[in-house]
Short mmCIF file of C-alpha atoms and ligand atoms in Angstrom, two decimals:
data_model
loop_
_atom_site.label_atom_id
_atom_site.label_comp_id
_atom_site.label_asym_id
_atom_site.label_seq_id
_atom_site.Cartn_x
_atom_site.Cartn_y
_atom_site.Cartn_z
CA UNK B 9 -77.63 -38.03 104.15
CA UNK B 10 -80.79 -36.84 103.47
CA UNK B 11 -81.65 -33.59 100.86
CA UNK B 12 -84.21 -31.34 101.04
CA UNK B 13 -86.74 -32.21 98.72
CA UNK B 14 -87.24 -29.88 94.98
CA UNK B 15 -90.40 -28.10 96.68
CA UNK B 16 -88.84 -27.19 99.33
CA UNK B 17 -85.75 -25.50 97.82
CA UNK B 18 -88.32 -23.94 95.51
CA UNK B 19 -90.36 -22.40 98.61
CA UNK B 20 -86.45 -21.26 99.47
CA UNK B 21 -86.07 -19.80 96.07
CA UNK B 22 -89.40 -17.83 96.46
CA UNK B 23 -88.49 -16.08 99.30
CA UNK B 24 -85.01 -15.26 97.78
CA UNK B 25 -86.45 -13.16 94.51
CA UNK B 26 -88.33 -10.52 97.16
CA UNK B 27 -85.18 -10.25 99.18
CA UNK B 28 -83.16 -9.27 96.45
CA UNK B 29 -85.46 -7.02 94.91
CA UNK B 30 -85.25 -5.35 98.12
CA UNK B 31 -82.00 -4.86 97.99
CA UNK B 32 -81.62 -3.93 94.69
CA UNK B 33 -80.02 -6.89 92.61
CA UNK B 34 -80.64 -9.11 90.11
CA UNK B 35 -78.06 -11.39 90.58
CA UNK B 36 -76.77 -12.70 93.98
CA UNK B 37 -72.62 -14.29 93.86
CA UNK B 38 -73.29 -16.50 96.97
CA UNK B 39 -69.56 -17.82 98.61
CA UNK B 40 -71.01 -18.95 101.76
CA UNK B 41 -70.89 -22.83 101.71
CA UNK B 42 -74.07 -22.97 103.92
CA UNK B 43 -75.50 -20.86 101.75
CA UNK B 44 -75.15 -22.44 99.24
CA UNK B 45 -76.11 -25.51 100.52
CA UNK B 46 -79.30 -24.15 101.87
CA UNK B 47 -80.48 -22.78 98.42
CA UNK B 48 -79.35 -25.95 96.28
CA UNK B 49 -79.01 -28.81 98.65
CA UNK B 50 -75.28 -29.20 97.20
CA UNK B 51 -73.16 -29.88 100.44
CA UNK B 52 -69.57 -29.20 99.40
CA UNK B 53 -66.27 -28.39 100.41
CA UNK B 54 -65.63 -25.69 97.58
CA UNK B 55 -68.72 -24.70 95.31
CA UNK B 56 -70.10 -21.05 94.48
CA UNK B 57 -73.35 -20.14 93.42
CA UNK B 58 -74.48 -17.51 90.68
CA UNK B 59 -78.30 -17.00 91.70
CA UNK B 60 -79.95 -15.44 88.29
CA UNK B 61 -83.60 -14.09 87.57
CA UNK B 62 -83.98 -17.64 86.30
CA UNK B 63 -81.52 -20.27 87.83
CA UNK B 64 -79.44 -21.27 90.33
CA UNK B 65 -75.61 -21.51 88.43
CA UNK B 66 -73.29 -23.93 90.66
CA UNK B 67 -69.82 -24.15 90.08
CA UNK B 68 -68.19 -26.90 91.82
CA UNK B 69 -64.75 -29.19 90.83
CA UNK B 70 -64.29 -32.58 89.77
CA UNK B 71 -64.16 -33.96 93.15
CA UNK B 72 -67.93 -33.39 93.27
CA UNK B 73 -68.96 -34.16 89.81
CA UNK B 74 -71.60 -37.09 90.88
CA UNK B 75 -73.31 -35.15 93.63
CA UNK B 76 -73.30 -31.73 91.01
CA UNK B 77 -74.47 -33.41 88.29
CA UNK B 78 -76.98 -35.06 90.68
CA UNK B 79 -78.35 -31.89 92.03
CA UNK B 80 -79.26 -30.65 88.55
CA UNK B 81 -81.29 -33.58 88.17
CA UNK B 82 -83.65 -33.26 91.44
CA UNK B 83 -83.50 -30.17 91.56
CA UNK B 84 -84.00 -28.73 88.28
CA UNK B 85 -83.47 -25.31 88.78
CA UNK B 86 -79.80 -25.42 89.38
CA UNK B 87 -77.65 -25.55 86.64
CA UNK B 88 -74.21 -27.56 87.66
CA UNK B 89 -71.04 -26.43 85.84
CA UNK B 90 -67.98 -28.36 86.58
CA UNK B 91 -65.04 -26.46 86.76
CA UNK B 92 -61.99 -28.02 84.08
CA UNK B 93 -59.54 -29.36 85.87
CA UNK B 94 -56.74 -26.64 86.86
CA UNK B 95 -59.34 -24.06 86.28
CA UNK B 96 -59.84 -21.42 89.10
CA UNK B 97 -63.45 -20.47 91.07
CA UNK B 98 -62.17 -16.45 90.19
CA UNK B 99 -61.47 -17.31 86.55
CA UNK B 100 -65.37 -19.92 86.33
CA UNK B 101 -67.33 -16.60 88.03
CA UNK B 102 -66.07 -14.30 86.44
CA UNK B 103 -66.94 -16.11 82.64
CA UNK B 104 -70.65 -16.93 84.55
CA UNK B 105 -70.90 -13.57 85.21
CA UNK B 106 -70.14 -12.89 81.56
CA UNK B 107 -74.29 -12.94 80.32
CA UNK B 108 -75.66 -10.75 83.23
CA UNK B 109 -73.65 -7.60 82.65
CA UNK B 110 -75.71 -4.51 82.47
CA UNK B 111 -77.72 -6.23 85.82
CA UNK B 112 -76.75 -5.16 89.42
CA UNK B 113 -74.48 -8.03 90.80
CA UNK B 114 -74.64 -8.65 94.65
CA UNK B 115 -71.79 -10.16 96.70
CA UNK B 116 -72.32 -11.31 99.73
CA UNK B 117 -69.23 -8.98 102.04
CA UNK B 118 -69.31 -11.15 104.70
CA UNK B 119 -68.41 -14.45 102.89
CA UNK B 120 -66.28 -13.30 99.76
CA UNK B 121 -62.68 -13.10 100.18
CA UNK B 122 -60.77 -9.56 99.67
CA UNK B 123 -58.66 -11.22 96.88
CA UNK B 124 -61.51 -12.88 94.96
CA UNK B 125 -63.47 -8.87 95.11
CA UNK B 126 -60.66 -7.07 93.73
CA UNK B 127 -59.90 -10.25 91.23
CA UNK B 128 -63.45 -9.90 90.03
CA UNK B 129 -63.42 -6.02 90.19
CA UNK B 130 -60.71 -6.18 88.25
CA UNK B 131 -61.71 -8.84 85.58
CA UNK B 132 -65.11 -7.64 85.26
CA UNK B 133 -64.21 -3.87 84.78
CA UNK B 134 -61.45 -5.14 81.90
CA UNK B 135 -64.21 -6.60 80.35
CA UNK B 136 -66.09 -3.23 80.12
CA UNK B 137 -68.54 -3.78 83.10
CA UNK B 138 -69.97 0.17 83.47
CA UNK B 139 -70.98 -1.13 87.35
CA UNK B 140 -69.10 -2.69 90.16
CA UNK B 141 -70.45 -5.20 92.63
CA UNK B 142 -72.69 -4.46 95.62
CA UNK B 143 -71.95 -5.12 98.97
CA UNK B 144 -74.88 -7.39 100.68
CA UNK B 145 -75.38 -8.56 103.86
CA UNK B 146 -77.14 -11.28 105.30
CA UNK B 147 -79.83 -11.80 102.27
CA UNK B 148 -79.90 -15.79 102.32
CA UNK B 149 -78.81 -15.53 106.60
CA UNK B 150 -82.27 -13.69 107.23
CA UNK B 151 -84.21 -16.06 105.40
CA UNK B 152 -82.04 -19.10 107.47
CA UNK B 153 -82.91 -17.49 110.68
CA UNK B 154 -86.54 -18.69 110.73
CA UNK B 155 -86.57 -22.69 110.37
CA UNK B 156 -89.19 -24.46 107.90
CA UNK B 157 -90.50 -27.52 108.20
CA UNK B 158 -88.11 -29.76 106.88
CA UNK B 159 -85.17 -28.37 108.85
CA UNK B 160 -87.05 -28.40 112.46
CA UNK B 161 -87.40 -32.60 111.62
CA UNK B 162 -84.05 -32.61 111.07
CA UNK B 163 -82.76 -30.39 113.83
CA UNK B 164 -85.40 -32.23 115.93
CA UNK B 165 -84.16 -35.63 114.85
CA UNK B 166 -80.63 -34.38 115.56
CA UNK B 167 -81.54 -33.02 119.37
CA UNK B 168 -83.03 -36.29 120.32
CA UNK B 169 -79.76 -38.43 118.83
CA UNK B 170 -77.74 -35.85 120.92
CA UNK B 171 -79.68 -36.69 124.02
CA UNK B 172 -79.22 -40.21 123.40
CA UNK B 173 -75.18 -39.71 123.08
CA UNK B 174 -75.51 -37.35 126.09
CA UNK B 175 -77.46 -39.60 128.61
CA UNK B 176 -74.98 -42.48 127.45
CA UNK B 177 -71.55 -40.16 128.95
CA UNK B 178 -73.24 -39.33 131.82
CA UNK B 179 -73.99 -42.54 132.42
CA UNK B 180 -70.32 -43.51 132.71
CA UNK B 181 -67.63 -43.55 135.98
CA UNK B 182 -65.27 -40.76 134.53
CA UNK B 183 -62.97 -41.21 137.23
CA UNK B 184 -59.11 -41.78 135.99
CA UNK B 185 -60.08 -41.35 132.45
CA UNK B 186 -58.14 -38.71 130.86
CA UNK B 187 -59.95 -36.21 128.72
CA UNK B 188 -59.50 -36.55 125.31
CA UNK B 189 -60.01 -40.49 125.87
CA UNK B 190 -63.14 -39.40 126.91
CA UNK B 191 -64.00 -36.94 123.85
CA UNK B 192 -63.17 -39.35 122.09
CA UNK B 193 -65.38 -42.27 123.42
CA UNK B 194 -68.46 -39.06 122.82
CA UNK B 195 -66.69 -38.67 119.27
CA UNK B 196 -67.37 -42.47 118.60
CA UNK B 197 -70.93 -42.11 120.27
CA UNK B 198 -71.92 -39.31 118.37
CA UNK B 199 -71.05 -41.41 114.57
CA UNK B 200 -72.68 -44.49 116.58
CA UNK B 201 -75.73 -42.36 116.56
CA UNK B 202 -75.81 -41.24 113.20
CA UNK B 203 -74.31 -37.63 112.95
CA UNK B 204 -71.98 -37.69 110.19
CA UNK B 205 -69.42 -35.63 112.32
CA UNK B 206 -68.93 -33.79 115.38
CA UNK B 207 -70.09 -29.76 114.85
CA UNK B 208 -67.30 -28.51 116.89
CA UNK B 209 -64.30 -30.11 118.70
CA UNK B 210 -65.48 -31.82 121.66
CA UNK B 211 -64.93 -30.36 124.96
CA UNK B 212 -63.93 -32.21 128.01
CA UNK B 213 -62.74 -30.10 131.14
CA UNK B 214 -61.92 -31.62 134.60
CA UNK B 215 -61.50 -29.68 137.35
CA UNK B 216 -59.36 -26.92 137.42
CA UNK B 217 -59.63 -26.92 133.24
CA UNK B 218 -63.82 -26.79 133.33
CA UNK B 219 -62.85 -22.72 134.09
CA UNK B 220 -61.91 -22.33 130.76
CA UNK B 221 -65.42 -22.00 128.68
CA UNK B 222 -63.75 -23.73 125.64
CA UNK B 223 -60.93 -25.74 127.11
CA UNK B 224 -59.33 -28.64 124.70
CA UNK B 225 -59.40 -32.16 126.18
CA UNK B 226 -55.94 -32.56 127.93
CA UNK B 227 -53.98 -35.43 129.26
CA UNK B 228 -55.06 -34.30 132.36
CA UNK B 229 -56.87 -37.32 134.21
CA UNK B 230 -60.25 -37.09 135.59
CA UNK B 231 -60.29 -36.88 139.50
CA UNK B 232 -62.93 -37.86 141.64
CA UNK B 233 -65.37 -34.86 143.66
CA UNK B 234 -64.56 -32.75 140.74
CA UNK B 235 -66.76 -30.72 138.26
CA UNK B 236 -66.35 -31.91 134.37
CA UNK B 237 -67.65 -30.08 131.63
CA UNK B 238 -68.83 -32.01 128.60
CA UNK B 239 -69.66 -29.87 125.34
CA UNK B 240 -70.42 -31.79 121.75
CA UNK B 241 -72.63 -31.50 118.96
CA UNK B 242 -73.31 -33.36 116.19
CA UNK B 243 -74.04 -32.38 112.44
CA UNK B 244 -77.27 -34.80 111.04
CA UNK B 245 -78.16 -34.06 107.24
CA UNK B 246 -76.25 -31.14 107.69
CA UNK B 247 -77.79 -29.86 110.80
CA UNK B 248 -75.92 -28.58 113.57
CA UNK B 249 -76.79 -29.72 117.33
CA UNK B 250 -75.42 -28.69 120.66
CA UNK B 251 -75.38 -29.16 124.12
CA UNK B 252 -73.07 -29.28 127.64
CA UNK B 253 -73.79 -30.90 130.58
CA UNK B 254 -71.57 -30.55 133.79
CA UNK B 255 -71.17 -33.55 136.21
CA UNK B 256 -69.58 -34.11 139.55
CA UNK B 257 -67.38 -37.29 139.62
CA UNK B 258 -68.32 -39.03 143.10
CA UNK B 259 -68.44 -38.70 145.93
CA UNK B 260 -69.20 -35.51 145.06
CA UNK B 261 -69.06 -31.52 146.38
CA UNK B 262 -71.65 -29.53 147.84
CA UNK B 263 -70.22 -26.10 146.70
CA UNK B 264 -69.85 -28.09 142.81
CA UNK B 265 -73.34 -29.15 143.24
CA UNK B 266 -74.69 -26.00 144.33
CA UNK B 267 -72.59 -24.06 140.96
CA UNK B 268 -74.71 -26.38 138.78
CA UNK B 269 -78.00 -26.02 140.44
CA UNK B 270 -77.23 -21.98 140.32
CA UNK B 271 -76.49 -22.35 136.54
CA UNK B 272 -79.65 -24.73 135.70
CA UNK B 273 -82.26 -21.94 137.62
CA UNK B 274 -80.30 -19.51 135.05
CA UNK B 275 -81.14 -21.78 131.92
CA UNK B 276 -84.77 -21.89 133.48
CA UNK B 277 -85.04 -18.03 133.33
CA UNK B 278 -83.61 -17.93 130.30
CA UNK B 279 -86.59 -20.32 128.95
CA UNK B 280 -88.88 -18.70 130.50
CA UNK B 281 -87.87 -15.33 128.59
CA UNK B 282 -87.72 -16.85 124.99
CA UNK B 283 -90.80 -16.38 123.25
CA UNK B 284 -91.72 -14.32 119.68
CA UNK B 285 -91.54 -10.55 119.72
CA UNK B 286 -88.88 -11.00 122.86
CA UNK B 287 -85.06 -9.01 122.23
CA UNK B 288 -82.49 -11.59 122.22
CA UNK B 289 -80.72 -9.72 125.05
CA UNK B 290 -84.21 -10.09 127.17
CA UNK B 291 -83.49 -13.40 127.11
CA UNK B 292 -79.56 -13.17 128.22
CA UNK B 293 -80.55 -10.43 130.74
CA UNK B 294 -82.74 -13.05 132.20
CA UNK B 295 -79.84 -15.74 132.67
CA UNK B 296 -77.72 -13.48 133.66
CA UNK B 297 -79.64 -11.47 136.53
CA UNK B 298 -80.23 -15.02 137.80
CA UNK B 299 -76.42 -15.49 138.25
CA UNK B 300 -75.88 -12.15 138.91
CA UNK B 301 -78.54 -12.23 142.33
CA UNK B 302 -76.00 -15.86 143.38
CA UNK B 303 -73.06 -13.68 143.10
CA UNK B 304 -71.82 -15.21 140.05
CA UNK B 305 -72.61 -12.39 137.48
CA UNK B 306 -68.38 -11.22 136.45
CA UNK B 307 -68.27 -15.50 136.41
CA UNK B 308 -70.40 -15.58 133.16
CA UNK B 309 -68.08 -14.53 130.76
CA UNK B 310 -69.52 -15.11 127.58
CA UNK B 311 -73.23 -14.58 126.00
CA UNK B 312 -76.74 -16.98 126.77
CA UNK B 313 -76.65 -18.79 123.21
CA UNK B 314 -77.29 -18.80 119.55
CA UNK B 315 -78.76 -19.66 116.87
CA UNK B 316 -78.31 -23.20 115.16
CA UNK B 317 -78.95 -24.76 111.96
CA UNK B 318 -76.69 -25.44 108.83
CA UNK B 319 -73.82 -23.42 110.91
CA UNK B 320 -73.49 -24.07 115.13
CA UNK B 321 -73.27 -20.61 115.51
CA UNK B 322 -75.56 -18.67 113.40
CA UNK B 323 -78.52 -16.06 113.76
CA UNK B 324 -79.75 -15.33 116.31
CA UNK B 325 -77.00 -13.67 118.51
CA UNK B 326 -78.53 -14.30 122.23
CA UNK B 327 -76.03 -12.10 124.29
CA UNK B 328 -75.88 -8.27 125.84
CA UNK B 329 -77.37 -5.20 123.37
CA UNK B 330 -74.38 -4.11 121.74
CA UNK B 331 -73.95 -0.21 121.83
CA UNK B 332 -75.49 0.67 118.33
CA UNK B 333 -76.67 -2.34 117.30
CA UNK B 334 -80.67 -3.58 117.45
CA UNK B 335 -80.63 -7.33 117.30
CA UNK B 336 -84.37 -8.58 115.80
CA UNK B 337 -86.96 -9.73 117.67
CA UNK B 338 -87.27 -13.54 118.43
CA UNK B 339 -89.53 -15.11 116.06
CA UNK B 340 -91.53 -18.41 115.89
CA UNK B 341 -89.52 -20.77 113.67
CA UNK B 342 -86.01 -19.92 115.70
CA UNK B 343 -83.95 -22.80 117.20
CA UNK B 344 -81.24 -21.77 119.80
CA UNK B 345 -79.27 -22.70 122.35
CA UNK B 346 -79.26 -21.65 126.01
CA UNK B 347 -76.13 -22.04 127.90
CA UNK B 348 -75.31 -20.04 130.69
CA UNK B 349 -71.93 -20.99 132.36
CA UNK B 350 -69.64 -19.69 135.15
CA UNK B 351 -66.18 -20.19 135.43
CA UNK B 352 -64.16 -19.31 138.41
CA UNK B 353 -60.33 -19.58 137.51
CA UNK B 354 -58.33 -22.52 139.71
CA UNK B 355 -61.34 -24.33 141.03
CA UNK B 356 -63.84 -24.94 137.92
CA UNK B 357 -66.50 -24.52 136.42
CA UNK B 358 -70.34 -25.31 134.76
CA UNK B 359 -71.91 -24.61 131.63
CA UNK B 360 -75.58 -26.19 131.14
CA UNK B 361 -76.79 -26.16 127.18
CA UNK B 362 -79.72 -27.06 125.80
CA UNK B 363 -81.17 -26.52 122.29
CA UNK B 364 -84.39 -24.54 122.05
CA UNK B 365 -87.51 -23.88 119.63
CA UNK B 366 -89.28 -20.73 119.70
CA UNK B 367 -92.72 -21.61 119.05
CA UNK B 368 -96.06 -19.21 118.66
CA UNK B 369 -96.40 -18.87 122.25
CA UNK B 370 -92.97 -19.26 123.76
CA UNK B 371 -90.59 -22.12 123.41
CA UNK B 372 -89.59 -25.48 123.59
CA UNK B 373 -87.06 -27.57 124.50
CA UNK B 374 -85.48 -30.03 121.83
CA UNK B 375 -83.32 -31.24 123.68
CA UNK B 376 -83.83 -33.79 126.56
CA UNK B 377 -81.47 -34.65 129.46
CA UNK B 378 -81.58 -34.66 133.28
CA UNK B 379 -79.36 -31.81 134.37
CA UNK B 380 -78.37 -33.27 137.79
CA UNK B 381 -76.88 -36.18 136.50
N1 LIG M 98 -69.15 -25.40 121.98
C1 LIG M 98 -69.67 -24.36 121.26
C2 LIG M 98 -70.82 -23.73 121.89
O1 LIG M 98 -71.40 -24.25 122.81
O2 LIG M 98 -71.24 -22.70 121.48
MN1 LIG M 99 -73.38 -23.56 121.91
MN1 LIG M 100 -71.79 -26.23 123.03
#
């Protein structure tokens, strides 16, 4: 697995001090893995992160002691300290907090659990903190949003292996294969390629099942004239990718045929709509007026796409304008997906995904597969 290199976390750090003055902190408790892993480059299963005016403090346990200690080495702004074994993450943050008290102390309120706040609320105010925690949001998300350099090669890297794993399903006879042997054969493909492990559980849905968005691979078997819908992604130096095609087994359907053509001129309006300074929900409106003019519109049940990186479903949220809420403005530097769908309960359905790069001028696709079969 490749890291990022020292200057680019350190480009990541620079950005992080003017967000947090902004918000008013000094010191950031980070419990988001991806995160985490973003600011250090330390991909683990159980880690926080004290960010200070001068370091990055990583707890971590002994099942990561190589990789911690490792970090602290390339990377020599992070400080690694191992938990003891037995010891608790509550009990190791609270005793890092111990030097920064008098300093405003961020939490991120969207990543720490309710029972680690009122453990540290409690522990810190014991120890005679005069100020509680702050509630943050988003402060190391908004700075993910907008890819640099050495994430679009990876993400880049990781949308042309997908292709490659995608092209290779398609090019199989489906027909009496029962779904999950055939997530599995993608599973296999997608490690074959690289990826170090799927980003989601694969979907596989034949027939009647492809009319259920996020249906699990069944021991249904795989008929022939019928629609199937084939979602995976793949995680490549910690980069999510993601995409769905929907085939027709032979001898094929014209109304299944026609569905997927209806969906694929929706993904092509959607494309057409993504470029900087554009509202997320321009972009879904677009998809979705498509379907909406084939009669499909109450058949699209869910939003256009997302964002990708470090998480498969992260900033930006590409769906309708939620009453109250103003989603930002596409910006160059985004990768998303686009993946209109339509699902008509009892007969089927088709979901077309692609993953997308907003560039200066509008986008780009990253990834690249026939959508016709
Ligand atoms: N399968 C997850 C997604 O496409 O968003
Ligand atoms: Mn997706
Ligand atoms: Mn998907």
């Amino acid at each position: 697995m490749r890291l990022p290199p020292a200057d680019v976390l350190a480009r990541r750090a620079d950005s992080l001090v003017p967000a947090m003055q902004a918000r008013g902190i000094d010191v950031l408790v980070v419990t988001s893995l991806s995160n985490i892993a973003y600011l250090t480059g330390f991909f683990a299963s159980a880690a926080a992160l004290l960010v200070t005016p001068a370091e990055f403090i990583v707890l971590s346990d002994g099942r990561y002691s190589q990789a911690l200690a490792a970090r602290g080495l390339e990377y020599t702004r992070v400080r690694p300290v191992e938990l003891i074994p037995g010891a608790s993450y509550d009990a190791a943050l609270v005793d890092a907090l111990g030097p920064y008290r008098g300093l405003r102390v961020g939490v991120e309120a969207s990543h720490l659990t309710v029972n680690r706040y009122r453990y540290l609320t409690t522990e810190l105010a014991m120890r005679g903190w005069a100020t509680g925690l702050i509630e943050t949001a988003d402060v190391v998300e908004a700075l993910r949003v907008r890819k640099d350099g050495w994430e679009l090669a990876r993400l880049r890297d990781g949308a042309s292996r997908l292709s490659d794993v995608a092209k290779y399903i398609m090019s199989k006879d489906l027909v009496g294969l029962h779904e999950y042997d055939v997530a599995g054969d993608i599973d296999a493909a997608l490690r074959r390629a690289g990826f170090a492990r799927p980003a989601f559980d694969t979907i596989v849905a034949g027939g009647p099942n492809a009319a259920l968005p996020h249906g699990r691979p069944a021991g249904r078997r795989i008929e022939r004239g019928e629609l199937v819908l084939l979602d995976f992604g793949g995680v490549l130096d910690g980069y999510c990718t993601d995409l769905t095609r929907t085939v027709v087994t032979p001898p094929g359907e014209a109304r299944a045929r026609r569905v997927i053509e209806q969906v694929v001129d929706a993904q092509a309006a959607a494309f057409a709509a993504v470029a900087p300074g554009r509202a997320p929900d321009d972009v879904d409106g677009a998809a979705r007026g498509r379907l909406e003019a084939f009669g499909l519109g109450a058949a699209f049940t869910h939003g256009t796409g997302h964002g990708l990186g470090l998480d498969v479903h992260e900033a930006p949220r590409v769906s309708r304008r939620r009453e109250g809420v103003v989603e930002p403005a596409l910006e160059a530097g985004m990768v998303l997906t686009l993946e209109p769908g339509v699902y008509l309960p009892g007969w089927g359905g088709a979901r077309i995904e692609d993953d997308v790069l907003v560039t200066e001028d509008g986008a780009e696709w990253l990834t690249d597969v026939p959508r016709l079969g």
